[in-house]
Short mmCIF file of C-alpha atoms in Angstrom, two decimals:
data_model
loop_
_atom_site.label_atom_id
_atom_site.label_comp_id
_atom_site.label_asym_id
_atom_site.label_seq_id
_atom_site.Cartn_x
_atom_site.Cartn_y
_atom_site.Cartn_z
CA UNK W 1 0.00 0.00 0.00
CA UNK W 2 1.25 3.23 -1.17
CA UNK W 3 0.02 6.67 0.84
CA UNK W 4 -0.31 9.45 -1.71
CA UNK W 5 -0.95 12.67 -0.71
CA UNK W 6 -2.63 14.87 -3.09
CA UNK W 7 -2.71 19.22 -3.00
CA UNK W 8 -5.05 21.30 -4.30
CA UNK W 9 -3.59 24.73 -4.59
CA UNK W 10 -5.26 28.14 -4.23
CA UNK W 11 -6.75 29.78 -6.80
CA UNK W 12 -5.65 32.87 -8.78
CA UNK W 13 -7.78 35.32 -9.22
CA UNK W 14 -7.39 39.29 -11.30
CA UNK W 15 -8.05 42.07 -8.59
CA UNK W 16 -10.67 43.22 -10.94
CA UNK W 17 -12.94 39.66 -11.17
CA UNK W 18 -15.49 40.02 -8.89
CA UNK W 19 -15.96 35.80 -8.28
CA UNK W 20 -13.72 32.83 -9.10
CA UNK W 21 -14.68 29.54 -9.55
CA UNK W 22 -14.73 28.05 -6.48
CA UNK W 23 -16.01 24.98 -6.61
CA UNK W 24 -14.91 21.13 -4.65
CA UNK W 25 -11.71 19.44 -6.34
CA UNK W 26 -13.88 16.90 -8.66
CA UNK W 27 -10.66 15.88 -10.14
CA UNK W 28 -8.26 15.10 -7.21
CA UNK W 29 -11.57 13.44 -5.54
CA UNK W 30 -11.87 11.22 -8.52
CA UNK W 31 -8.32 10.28 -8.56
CA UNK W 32 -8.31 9.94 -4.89
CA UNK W 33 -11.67 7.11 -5.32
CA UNK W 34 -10.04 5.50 -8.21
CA UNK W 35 -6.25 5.26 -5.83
CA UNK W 36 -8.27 4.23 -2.38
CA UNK W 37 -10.26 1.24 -4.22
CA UNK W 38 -7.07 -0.27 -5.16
CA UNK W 39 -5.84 -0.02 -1.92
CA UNK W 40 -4.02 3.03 -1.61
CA UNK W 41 -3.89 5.31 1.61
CA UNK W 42 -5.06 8.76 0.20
CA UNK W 43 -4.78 11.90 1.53
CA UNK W 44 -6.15 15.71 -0.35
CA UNK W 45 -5.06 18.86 1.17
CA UNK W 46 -7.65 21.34 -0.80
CA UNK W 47 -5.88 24.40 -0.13
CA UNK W 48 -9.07 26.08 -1.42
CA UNK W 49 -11.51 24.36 0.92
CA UNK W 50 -9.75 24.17 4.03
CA UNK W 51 -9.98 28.40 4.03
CA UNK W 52 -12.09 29.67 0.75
CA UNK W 53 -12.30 32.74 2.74
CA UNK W 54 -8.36 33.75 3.39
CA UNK W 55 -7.83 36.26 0.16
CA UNK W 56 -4.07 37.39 -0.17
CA UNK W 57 -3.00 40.34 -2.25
CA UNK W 58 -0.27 39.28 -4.77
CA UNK W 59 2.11 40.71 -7.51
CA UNK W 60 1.79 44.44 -6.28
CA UNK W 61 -2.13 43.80 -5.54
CA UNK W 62 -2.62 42.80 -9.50
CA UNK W 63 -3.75 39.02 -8.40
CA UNK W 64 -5.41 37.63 -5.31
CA UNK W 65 -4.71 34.30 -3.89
CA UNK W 66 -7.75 32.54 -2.17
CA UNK W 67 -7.03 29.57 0.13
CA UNK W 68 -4.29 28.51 1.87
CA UNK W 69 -0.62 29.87 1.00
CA UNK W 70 1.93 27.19 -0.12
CA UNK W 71 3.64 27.44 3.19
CA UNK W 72 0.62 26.48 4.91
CA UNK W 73 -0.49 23.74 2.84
CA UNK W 74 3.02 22.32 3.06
CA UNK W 75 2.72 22.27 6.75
CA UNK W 76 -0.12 19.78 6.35
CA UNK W 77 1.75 17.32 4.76
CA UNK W 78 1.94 14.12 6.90
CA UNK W 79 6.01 13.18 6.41
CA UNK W 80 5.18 9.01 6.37
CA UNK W 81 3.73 10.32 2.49
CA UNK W 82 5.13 7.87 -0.13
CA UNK W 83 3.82 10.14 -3.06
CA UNK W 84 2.89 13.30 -3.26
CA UNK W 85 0.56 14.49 -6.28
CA UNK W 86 0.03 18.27 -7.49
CA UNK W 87 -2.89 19.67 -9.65
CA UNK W 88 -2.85 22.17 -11.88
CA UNK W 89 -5.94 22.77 -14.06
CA UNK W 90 -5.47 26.67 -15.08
CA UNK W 91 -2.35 28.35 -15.84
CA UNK W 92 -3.55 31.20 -14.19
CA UNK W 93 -2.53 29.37 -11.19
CA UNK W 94 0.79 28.31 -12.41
CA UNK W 95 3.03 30.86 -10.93
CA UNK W 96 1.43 29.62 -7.42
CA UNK W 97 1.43 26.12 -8.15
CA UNK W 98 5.27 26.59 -9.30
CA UNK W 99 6.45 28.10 -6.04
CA UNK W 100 4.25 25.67 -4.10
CA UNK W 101 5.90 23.16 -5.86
CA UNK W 102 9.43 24.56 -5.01
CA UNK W 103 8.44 24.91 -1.34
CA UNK W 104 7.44 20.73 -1.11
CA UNK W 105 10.47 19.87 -2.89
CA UNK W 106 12.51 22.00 -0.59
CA UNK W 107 10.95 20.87 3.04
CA UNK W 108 10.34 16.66 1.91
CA UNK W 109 13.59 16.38 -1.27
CA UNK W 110 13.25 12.76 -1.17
CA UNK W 111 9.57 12.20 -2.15
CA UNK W 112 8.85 12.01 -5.54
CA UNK W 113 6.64 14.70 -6.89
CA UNK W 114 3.70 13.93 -9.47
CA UNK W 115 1.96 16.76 -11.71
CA UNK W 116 -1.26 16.67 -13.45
CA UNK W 117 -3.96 18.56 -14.74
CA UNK W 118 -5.00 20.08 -17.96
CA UNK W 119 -2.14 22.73 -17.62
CA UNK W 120 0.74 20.09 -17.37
CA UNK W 121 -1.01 17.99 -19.97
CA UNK W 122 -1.04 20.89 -22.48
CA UNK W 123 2.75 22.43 -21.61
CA UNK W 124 4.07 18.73 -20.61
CA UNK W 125 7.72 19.51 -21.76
CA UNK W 126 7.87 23.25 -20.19
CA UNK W 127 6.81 21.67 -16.77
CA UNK W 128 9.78 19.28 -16.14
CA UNK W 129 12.24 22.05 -17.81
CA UNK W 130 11.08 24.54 -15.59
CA UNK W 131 10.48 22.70 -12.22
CA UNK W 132 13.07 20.49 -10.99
CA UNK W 133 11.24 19.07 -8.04
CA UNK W 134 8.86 17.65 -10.53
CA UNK W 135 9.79 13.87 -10.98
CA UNK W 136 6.55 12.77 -13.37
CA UNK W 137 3.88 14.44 -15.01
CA UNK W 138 0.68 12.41 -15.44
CA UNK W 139 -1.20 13.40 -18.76
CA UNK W 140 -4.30 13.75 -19.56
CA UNK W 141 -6.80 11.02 -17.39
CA UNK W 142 -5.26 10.74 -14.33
CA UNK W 143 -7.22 7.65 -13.14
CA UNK W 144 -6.10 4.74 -14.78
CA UNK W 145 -2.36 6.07 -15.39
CA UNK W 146 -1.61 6.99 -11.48
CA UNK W 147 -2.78 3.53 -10.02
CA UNK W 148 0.01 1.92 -13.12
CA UNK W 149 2.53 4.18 -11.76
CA UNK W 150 2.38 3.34 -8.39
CA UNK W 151 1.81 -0.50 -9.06
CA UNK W 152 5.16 -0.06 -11.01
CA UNK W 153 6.63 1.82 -8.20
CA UNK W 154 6.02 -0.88 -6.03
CA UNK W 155 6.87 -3.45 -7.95
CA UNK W 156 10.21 -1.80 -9.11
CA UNK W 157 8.72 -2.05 -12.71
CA UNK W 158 10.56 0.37 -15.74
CA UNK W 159 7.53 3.02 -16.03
CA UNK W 160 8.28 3.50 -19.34
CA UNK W 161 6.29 1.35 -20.06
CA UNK W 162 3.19 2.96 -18.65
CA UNK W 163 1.83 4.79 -21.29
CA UNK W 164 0.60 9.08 -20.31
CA UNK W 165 3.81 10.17 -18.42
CA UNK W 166 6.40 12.21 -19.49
CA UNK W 167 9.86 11.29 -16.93
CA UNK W 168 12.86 12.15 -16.71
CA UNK W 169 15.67 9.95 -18.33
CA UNK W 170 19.48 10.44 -18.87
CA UNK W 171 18.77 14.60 -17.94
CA UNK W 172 16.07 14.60 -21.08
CA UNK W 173 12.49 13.84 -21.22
CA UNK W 174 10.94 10.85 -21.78
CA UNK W 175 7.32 10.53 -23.01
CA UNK W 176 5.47 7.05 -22.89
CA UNK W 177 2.93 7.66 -26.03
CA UNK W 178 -0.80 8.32 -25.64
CA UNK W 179 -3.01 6.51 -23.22
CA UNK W 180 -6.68 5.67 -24.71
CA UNK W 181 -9.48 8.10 -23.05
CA UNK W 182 -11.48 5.86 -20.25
CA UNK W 183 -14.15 4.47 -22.24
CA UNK W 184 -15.85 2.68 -19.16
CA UNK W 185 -16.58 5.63 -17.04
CA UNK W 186 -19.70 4.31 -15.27
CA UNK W 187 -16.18 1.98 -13.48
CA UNK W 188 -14.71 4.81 -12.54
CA UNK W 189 -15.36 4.81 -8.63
CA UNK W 190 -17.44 7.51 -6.57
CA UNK W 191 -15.21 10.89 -5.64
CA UNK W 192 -13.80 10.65 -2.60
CA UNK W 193 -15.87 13.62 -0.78
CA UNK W 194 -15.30 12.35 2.63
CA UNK W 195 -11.43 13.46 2.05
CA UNK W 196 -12.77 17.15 1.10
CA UNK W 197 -13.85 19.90 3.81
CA UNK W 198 -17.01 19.69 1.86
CA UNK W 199 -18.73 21.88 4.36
CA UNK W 200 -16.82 24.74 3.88
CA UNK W 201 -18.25 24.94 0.14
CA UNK W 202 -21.53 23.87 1.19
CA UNK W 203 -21.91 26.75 4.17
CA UNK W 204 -20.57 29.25 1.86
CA UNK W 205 -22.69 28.70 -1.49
CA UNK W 206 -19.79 27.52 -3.28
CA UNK W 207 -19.90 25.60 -6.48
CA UNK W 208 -21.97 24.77 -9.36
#
């Protein structure tokens, strides 16, 4: 059993939008239903849900940051993590995301570091290039592809093999090809909401 420990960043917002979409982590609940039914430990740190109403003023007041700050959601990392999985769905977020990323390399440098999301599917290349502390980016469907890689992790498997990562390899990149979309999705297992602060949306009127 592998314990994976999954972050949900803040969100980056303009000064001038007057709402942002917050909404519960579908995506990192998904993953973490799909990871737990295979028999995974699985822990989310929503950095959005466990505060949606902490706003900080960044780049001289241009952006505001709502949630937790990456120092904080760093602190919540339990250190007996195996894993430890990042999403990034906007690059918006990106600069965040980046320095969160730079701030869990820094405090835990010996646990691998996964990123997904539609924003490391899209710039897969620019991600590793640009953030060292990134070890594997998952693309596209998480799902399927992050239960492979952590069967193969166990099992000491090459995970080249596993097709929908791009690695590192001999200081280049390595992609595995395409994976094929999830067909079957009525399989896919329930989100994990019990691993969410779902209240804090709930009480607040957040979401869709």
């Amino acid at each position: 059993m592998t314990t994976v420990t999954i972050l949900r960043p803040p969100l980056l917002v303009p000064t001038w939008s007057d709402s942002g979409p917050l909404t519960p982590p579908i995506g990192p609940a998904y993953l973490a239903g799909m990871l737990g039914e295979c028999g995974h430990k699985v822990r989310i740190i929503d950095g959005i849900g466990e505060n949606p109403s902490q706003v900080t003023s960044l780049f001289d007041n241009k952006v505001l940051a709502i949630g937790l700050r990456g120092e904080e959601i760093v602190d919540r990392i339990e250190p007996d993590t195996d894993i430890i999985g990042v999403s990034c769905m906007f690059s918006q977020d990106w600069p965040e995301i980046h320095r969160l990323i730079k701030l869990v390399g820094k405090r835990f440098p010996d646990i691998p570091i996964v990123a997904g999301g539609e924003h490391i599917t899209a710039v897969r290349e620019f991600t590793l290039k640009s953030t060292p502390d990134v070890d594997i980016c998952v693309l596209g469907e998480g799902e399927e592809t992050f239960v492979d890689l952590l069967n193969a992790m166990e099992s000491g498997s090459s995970l080249e093999t596993i097709p929908g990562l791009l690695l590192r390899k001999n200081k280049e990149v390595c992609f595995t090809g395409n994976r094929t979309r999830i067909r079957a999705i009525d399989d896919i297992p329930w989100p994990s909401w019990d691993l969410i602060p779902i209240e804090n949306y709930l009480d607040n009127r957040l979401g869709f």
